[in-house]
Coordinates of C-alpha atoms in Angstrom, one line a residue:
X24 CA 0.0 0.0 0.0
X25 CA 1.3 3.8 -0.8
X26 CA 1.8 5.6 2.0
X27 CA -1.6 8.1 1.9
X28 CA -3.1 4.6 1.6
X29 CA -1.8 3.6 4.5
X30 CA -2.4 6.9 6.2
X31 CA -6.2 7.0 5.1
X32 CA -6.6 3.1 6.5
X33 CA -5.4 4.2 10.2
X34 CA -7.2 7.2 10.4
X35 CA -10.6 5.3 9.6
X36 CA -9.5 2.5 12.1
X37 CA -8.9 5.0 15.0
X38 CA -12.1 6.4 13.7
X39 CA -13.7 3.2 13.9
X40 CA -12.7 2.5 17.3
X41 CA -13.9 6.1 18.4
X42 CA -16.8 5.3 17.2
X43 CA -18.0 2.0 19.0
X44 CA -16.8 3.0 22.1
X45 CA -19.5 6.2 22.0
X46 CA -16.3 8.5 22.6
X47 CA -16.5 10.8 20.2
X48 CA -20.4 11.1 20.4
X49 CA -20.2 12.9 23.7
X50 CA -20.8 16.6 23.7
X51 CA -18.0 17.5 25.4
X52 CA -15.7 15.5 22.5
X53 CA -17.3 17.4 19.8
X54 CA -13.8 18.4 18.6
X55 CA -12.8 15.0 18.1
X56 CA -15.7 14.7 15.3
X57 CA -14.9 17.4 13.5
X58 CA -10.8 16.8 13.7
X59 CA -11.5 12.7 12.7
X60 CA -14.1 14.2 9.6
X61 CA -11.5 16.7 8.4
X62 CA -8.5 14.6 8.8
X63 CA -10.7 11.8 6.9
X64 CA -11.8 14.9 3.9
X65 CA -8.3 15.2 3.9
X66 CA -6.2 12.7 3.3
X67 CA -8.5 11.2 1.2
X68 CA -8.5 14.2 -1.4
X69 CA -5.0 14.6 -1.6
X70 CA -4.8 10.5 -1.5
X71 CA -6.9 10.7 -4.6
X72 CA -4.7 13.8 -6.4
X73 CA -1.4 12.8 -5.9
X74 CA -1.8 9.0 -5.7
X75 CA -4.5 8.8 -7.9
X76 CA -7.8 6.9 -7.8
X77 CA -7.6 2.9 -7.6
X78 CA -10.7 0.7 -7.7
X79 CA -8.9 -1.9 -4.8
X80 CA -9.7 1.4 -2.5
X81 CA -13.2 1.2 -3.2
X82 CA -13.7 0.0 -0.1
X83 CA -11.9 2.7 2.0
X84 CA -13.4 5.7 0.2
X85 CA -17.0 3.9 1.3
X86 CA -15.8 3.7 4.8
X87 CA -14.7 7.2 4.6
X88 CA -18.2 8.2 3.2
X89 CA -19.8 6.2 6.0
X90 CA -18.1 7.5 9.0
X91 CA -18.5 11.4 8.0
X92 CA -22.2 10.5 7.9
X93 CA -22.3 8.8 11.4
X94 CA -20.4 11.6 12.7
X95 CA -22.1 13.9 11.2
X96 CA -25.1 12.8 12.2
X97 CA -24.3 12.6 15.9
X98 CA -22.9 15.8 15.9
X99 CA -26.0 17.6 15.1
X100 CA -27.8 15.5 17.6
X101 CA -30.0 13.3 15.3
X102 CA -31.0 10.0 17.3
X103 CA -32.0 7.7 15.0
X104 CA -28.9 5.5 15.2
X105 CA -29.9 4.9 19.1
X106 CA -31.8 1.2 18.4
X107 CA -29.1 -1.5 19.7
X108 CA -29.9 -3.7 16.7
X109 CA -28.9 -1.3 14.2
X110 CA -25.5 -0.6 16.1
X111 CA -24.5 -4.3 15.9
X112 CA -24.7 -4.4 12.5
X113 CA -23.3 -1.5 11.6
X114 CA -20.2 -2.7 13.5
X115 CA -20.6 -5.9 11.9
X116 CA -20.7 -4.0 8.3
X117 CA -18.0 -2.0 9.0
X118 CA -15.4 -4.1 10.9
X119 CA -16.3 -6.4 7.2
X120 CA -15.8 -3.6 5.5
X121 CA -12.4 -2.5 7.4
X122 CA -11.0 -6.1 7.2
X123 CA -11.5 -5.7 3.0
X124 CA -10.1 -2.4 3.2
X125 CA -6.6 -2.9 4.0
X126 CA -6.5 -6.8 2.5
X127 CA -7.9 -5.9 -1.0
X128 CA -4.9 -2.9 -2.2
X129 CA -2.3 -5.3 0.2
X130 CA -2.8 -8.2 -2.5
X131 CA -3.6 -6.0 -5.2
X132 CA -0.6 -3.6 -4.5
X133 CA 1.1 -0.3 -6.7
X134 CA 4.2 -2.6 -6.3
X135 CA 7.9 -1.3 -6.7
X136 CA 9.9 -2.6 -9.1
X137 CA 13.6 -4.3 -7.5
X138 CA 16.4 -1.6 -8.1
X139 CA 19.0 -2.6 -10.6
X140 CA 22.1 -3.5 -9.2
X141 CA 24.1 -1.6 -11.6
X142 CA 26.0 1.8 -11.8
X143 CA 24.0 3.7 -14.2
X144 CA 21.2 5.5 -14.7
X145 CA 18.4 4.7 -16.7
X146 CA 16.8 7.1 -19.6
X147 CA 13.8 6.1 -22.1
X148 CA 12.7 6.6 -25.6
X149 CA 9.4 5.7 -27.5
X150 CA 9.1 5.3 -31.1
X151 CA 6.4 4.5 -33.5
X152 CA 7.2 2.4 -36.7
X153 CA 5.7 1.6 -39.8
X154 CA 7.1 -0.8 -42.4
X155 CA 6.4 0.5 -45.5
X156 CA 7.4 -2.2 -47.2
X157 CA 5.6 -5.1 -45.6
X158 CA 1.6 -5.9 -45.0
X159 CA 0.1 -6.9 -41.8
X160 CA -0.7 -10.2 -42.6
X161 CA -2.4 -10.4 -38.8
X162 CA -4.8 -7.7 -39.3
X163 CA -7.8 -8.4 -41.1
X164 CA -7.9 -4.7 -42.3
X165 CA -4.6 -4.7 -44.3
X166 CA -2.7 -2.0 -43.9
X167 CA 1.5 -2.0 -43.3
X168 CA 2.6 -3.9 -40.2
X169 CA 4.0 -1.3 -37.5
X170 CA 5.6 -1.6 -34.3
X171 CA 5.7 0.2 -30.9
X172 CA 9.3 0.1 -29.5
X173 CA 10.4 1.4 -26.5
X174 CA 14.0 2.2 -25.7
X175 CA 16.2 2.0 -22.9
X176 CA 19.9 3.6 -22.2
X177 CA 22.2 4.0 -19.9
X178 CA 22.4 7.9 -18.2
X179 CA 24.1 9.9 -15.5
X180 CA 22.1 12.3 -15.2
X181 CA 18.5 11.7 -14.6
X182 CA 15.7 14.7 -13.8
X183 CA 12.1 15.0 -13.0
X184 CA 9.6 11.7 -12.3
X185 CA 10.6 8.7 -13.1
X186 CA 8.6 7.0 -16.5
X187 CA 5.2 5.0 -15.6
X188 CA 5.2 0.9 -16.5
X189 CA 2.2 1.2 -18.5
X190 CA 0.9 4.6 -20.0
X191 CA -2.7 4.1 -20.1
X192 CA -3.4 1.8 -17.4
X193 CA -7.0 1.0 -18.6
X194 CA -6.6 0.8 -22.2
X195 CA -3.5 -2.0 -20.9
X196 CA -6.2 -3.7 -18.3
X197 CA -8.7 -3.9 -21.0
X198 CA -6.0 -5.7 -23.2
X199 CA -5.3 -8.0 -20.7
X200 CA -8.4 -9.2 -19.7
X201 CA -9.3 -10.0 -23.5
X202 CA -6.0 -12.3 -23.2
X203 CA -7.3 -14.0 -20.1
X204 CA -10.8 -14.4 -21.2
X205 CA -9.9 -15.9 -24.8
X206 CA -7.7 -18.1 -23.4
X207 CA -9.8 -20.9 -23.2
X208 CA -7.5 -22.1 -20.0
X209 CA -8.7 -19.5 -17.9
X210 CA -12.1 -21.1 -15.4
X211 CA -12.4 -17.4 -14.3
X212 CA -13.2 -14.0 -16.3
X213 CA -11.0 -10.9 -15.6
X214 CA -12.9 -7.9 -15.4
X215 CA -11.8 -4.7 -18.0
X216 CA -10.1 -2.4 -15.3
X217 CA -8.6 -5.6 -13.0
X218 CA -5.1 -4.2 -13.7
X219 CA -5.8 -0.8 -14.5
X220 CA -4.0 0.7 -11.2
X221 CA -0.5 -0.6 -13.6
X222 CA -0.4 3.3 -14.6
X223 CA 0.7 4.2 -10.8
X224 CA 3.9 2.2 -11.1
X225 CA 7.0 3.7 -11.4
X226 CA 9.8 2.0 -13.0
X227 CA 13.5 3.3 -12.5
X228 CA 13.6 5.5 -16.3
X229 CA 13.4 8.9 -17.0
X230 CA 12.0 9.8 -20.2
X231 CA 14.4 11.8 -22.5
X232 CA 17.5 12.5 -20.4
X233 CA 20.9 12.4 -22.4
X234 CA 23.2 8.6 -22.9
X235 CA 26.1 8.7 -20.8
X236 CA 29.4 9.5 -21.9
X237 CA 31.1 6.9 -19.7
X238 CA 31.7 4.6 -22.9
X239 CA 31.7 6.2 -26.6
X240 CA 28.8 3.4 -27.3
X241 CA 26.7 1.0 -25.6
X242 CA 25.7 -3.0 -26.9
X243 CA 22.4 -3.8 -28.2
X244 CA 20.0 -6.0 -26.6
X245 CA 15.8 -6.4 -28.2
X246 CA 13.9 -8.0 -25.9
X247 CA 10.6 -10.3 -26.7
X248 CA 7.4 -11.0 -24.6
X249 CA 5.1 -13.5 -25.0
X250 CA 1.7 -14.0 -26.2
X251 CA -0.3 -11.6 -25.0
X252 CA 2.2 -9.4 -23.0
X253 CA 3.5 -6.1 -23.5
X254 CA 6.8 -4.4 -23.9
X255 CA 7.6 -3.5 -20.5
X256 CA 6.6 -7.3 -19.0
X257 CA 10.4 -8.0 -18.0
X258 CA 11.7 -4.9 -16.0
X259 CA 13.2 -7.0 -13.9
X260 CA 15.5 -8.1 -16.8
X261 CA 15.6 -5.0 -19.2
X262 CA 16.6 -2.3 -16.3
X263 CA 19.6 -4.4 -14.4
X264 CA 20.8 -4.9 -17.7
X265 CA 20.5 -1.2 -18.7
X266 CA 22.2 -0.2 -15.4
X267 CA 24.7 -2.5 -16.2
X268 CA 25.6 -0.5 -19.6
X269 CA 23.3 -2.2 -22.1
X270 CA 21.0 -0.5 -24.3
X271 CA 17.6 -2.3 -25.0
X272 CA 14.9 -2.1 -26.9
X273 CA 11.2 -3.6 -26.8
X274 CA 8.8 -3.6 -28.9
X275 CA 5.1 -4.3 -28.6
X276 CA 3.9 -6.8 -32.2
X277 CA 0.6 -5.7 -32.7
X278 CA -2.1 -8.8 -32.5
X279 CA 0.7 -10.3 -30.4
X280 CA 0.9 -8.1 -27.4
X281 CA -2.3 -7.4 -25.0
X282 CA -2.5 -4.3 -26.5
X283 CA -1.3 -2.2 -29.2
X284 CA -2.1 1.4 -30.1
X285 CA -1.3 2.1 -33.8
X286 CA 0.3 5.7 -35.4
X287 CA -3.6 6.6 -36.5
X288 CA -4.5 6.0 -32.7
X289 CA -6.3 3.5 -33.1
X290 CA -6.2 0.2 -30.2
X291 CA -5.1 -3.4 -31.5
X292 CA -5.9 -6.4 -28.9
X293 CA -4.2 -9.6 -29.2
X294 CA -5.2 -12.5 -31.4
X295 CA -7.1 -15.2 -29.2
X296 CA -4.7 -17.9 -27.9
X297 CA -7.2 -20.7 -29.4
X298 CA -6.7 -19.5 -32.8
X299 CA -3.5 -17.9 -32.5
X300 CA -1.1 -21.4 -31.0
X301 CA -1.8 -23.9 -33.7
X302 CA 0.0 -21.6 -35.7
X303 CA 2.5 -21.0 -33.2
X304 CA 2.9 -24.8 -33.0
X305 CA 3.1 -25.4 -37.0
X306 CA 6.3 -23.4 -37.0
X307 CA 7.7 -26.4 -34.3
X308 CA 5.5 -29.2 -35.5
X309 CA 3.6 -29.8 -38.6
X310 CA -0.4 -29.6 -37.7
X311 CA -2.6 -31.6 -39.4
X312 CA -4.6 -29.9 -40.9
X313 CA -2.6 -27.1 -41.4
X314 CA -3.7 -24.2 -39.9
X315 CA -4.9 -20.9 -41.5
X316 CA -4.9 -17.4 -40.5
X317 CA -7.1 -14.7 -42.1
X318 CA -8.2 -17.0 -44.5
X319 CA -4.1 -18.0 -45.8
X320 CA -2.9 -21.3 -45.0
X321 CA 0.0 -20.9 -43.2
X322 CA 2.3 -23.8 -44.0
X323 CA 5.2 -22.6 -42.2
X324 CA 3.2 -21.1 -39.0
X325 CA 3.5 -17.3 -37.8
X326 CA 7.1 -17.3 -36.3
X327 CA 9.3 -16.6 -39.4
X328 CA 6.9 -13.7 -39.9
X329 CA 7.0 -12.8 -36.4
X330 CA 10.6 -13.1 -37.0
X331 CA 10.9 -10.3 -39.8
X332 CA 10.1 -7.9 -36.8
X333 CA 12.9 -8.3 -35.1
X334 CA 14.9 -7.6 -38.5
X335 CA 13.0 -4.6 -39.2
X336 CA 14.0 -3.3 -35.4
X337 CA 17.1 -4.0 -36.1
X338 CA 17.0 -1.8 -39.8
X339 CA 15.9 0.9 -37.4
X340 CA 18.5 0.8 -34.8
X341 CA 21.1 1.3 -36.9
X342 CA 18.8 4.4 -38.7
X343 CA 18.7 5.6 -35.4
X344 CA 22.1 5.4 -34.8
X345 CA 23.2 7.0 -37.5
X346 CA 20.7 10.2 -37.1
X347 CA 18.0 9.6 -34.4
X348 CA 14.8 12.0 -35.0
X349 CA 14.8 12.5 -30.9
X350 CA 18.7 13.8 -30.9
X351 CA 19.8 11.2 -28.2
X352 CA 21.4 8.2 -29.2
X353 CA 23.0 8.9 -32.7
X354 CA 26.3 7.5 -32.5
X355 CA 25.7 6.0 -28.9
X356 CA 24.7 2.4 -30.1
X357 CA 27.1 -0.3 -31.3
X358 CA 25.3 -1.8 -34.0
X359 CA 27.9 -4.4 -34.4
X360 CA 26.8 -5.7 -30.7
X361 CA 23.6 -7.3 -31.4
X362 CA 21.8 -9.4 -29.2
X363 CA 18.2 -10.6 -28.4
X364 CA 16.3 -12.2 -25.7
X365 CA 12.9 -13.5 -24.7
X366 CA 10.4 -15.5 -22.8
X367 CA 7.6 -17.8 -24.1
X368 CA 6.7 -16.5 -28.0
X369 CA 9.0 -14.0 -27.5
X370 CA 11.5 -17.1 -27.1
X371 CA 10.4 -18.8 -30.1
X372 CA 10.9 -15.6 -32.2
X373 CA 14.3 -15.0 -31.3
X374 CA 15.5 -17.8 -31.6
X375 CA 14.1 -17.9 -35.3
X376 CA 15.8 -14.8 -35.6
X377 CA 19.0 -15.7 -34.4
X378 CA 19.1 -18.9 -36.8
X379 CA 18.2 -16.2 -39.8
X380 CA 19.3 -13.3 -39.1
X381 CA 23.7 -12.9 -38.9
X382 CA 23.7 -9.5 -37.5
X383 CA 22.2 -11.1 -34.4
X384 CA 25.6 -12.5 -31.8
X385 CA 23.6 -13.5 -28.7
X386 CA 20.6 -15.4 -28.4
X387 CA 18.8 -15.6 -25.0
X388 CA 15.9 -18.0 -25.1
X389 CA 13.4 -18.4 -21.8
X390 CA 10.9 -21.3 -21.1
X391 CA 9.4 -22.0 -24.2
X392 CA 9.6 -24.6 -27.1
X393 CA 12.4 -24.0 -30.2
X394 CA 10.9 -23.5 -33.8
X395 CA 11.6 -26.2 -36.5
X396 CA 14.7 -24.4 -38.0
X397 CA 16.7 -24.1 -34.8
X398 CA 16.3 -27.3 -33.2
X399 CA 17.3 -28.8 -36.7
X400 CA 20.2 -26.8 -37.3
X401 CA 21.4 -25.2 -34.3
X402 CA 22.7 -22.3 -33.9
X403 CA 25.4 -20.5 -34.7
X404 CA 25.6 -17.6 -32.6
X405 CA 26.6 -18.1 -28.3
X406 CA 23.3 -18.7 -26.8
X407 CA 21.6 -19.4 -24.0
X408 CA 18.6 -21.3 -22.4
X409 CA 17.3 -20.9 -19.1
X410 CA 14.1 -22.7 -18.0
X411 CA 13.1 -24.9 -15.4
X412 CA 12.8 -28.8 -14.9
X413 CA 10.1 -31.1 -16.3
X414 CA 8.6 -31.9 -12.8
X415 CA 7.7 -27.9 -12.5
X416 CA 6.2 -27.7 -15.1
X417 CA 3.7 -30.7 -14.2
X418 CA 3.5 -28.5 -10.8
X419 CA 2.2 -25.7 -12.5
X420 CA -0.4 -27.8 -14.2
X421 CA -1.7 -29.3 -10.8
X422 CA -1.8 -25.4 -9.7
X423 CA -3.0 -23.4 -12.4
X424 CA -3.9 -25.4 -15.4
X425 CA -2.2 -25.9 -19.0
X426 CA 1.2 -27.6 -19.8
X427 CA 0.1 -30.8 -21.1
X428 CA 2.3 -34.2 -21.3
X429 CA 2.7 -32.6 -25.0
X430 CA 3.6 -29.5 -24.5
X431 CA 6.0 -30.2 -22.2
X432 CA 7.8 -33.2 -23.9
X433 CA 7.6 -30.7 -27.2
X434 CA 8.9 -27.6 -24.9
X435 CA 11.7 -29.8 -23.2
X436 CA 12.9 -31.9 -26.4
X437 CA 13.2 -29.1 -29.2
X438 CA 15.1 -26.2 -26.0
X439 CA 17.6 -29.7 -25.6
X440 CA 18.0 -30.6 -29.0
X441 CA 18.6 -26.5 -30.1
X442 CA 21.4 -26.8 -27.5
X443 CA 23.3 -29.7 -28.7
X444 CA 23.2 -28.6 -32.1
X445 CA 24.2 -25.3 -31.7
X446 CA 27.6 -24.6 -33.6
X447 CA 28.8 -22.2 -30.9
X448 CA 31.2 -23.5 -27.8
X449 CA 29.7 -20.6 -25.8
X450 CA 26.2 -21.4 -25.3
X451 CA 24.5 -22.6 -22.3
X452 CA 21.7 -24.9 -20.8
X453 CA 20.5 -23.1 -17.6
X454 CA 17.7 -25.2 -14.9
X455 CA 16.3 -22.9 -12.3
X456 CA 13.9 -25.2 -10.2
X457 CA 10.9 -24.2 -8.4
X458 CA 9.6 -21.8 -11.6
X459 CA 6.4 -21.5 -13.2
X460 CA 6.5 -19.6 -16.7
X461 CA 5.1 -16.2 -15.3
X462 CA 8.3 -16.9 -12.9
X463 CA 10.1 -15.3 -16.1
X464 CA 8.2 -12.2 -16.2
X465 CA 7.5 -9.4 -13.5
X466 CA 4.1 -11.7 -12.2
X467 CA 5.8 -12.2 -9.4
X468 CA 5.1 -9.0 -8.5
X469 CA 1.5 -8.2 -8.8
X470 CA 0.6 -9.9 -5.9
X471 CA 2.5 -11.0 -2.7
X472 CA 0.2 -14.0 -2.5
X473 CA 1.0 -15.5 -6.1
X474 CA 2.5 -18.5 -5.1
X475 CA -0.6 -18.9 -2.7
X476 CA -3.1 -19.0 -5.9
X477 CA -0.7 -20.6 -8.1
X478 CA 0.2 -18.3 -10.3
X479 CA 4.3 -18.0 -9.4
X480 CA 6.1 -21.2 -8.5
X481 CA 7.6 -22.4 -4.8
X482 CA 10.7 -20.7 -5.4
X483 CA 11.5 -17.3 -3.3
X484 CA 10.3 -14.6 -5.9
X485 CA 13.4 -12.5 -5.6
X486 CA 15.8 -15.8 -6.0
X487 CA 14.2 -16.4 -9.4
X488 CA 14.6 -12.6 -10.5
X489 CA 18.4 -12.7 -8.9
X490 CA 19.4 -15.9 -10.6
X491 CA 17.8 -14.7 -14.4
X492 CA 19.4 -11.7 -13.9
X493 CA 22.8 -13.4 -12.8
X494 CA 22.8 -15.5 -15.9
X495 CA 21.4 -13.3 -18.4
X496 CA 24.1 -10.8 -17.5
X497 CA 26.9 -13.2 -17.2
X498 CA 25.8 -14.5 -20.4
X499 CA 26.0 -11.5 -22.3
X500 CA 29.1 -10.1 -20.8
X501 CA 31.0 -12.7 -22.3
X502 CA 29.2 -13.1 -25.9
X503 CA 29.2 -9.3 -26.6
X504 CA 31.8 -7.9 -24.7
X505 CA 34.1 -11.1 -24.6
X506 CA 34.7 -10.7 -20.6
X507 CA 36.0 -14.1 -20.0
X508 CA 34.1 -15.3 -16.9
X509 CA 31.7 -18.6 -17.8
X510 CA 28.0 -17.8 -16.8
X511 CA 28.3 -21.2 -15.3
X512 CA 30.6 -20.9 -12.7
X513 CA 29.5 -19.7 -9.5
X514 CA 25.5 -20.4 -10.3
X515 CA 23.1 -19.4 -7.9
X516 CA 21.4 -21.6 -5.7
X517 CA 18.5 -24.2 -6.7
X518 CA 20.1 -23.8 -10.2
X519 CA 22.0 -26.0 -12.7
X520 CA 23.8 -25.0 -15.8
X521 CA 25.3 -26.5 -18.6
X522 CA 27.5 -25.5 -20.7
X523 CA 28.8 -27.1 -24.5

């Protein structure tokens, strides 16, 4: 809870206890009434304008609404609240009500993100992209595929607030819940504004401020979500490795993330996982029949056009680092330090970029199945896996649903088989145990009770961020900037790691 939340929730409780002990109905403790109703009027309106309106307070700003009318009342002498039946359960209500109060915004927090363990400072970019030159085979409108990429730099110098994790946080909620409820997993609906309080967050990244001047350029790093997540879904991962003096770059793939808003303003939700993985799976395993999309069969599945993307981003970076439009990083990037990592589709993806695109050295690929190219080939570049054992996964299913004997012998198999293949002495298998697959992203975050509901896995939240990070850093350190210690040595614990 923020600290005016917290503030507001003790007042009503002292309140409260005032109350039922008839204290602050006795003339002579008039005063109290009116300081408890002022202090109440308050906090909550400068709760509400510099915190900013949440629906998990609902239940606080009725309490608040309550108790200035009970005070209020007894203040100017009105005796209708004297009948001893309608004073139990008006305790009764409102010790319910108080109980809700402080649980509901506790498990449904404005969380902080962890502070990156790095030196620098973090500064942010957004840019807008359209692809002139290819159509947006997703969308049933036509039109040129864009995407939203955000960037993120190392700084020294950083002014003003920090940069919100999610601009509009009910446009993002609204994206969200259509993920959830066209899941066809799900056994429960997600209402529109669930996870609209995401606006309030701050993340550690300052829109705008200038690259440092520590180093005359900085490595490259694009970073992937999954199906129906968004561009900022790994913070965890994207600022400790911009702090560490990585630039990085995310993009949102409209139909792919919750929720993309297009140049011309208009909102694209994502496709519906139900029509959306067969062709996800054709690109690892021919489907029979073979699935179509927008009325195309898709022989080949959506990941090498997914894949295109992350060569398009990459066109751009190096436009942008030859004359950026915003005056910040021209010059600052070293194009020749390419890497790319994700989680779930966003692992798929890169690693179908790494096995087609050569200006790609690093691949880092999280918890998710390899597509047909890479686990027959290999690949060439250093790369890395980090995922979690069989036996988790089978966990997760017993908790929340999903991974079927399939997926996971499909998910397992093709990540192994990727590995041993790969051409490159500097790639890595990494085992984190105790993980579920939102384990990967910042989920572990929205609610301290996760692993209570099932969503995270047994392991210590923070131990899973701390050993990805350890890794992913470690693993990029020596593939890009030829540091010479092996990511394996020295692994955090309830980990393994393999190396070729």
């Amino acid at each position: 809870m923020r600290p005016l939340e917290i503030t507001l929730g003790l007042i009503l409780l002292l309140t409260f206890l005032l109350l039922i002990s008839n204290d602050i109905f006795k003339r002579h403790r008039c005063a109290e009434g009116i300081t408890a109703i002022s202090l109440i009027c308050i906090i909550l309106g400068t709760h509400i304008i510099f915190e900013g309106y949440r629906w998990q307070m609902i239940p606080m700003y009725t309490l608040s609404v309550i108790f200035i009318f009970l005070i209020t009342v007894r203040l100017l002498k009105i005796h209708t609240l004297r009948q001893r039946w309608f004073k139990i359960i008006g305790i009764v209500i409102c010790s319910c009500l108080l109980l809700i109060a402080f649980t509901l915004p506790a498990i449904l927090p404005v969380f902080t993100l962890p502070s990156p363990s790095g030196p620098y400072k973090i500064g942010t970019l957004t840019y807008r992209w359209n692809d002139s030159g290819r159509k947006d085979m997703l969308s049933t409108e036509g039109g040129n595929r864009e995407v939203l990429a955000q960037i993120w730099y190392p700084s020294d110098k950083v002014s003003g607030s920090p940069e919100s994790y999610i601009d509009n946080g009910y446009e993002f909620s609204k994206g969200a819940a259509h993920v959830v409820n066209t899941s066809g997993t799900m056994s429960f609906k997600m209402s529109d504004w669930a996870l609209s309080h995401f606006q309030y967050i701050k993340t550690h990244a300052y829109q705008g401020t200038s690259v440092s001047e520590k180093k005359d350029k900085y490595p490259v790093l694009i970073y992937l979500s999954g199906m129906g997540g968004y561009r900022q879904s790994g913070m965890f991962q994207i600022e400790n490795l911009v702090s560490h003096g990585y630039i990085v770059v995310s993009i949102d793939q409209p139909h792919i993330a919750a929720i993309t808003t297009l140049s011309n303003g208009a909102t694209v939700k994502s496709i519906s996982r139900p029509q959306i993985q067969p062709l996800i799976d054709q690109s690892s395993k021919q489907q029979n029949p073979t699935p179509i999309l927008n009325s195309k069969e898709m022989p080949e599945g959506i990941i090498p056009y997914l894949s295109e993307d992350v060569s398009y981003v990459i066109d751009k970076i190096i436009n942008i680092n030859t004359n950026d439009p915003k005056k910040v990083l021209t010059q600052k990037i070293n194009t020749s330090k390419i890497g790319v990592f994700g989680i779930s589709l966003g692992a798929i993806v890169a690693a179908e970029a790494c096995h087609d695109e050569n200006r790609i050295g690093a691949c880092l690929m999280m918890d998710a199945q390899m597509p047909r190219a890479a686990y027959t080939d290999g690949l060439t570049q250093p790369s890395m896996w980090i995922t979690r054992p069989a036996s988790d996964m089978r966990l997760e299913r017993k908790e929340s649903g999903g991974w079927t004997e399939e997926d996971i012998a499909l998910t397992q198999s093709t990540m192994i088989d990727t590995f041993k293949k790969s051409k490159n002495a500097d790639s890595f298998f990494v085992n984190i145990n105790g993980m579920f697959h939102v384990n990967f992203t910042d989920a572990g975050y929205y609610t301290p009770i996760s692993s209570l509901i099932g969503l995270t896995g047994p392991i210590n939240t923070k131990d899973g961020y701390n050993a990805i990070n350890t890794y992913t850093l470690k693993f990029f350190d020596k593939s890009l900037l030829n540091k010479n210690e092996n990511p394996c040595d020295n692994t955090p614990s309830a980990t393994s790691c393999k190396s070729k």
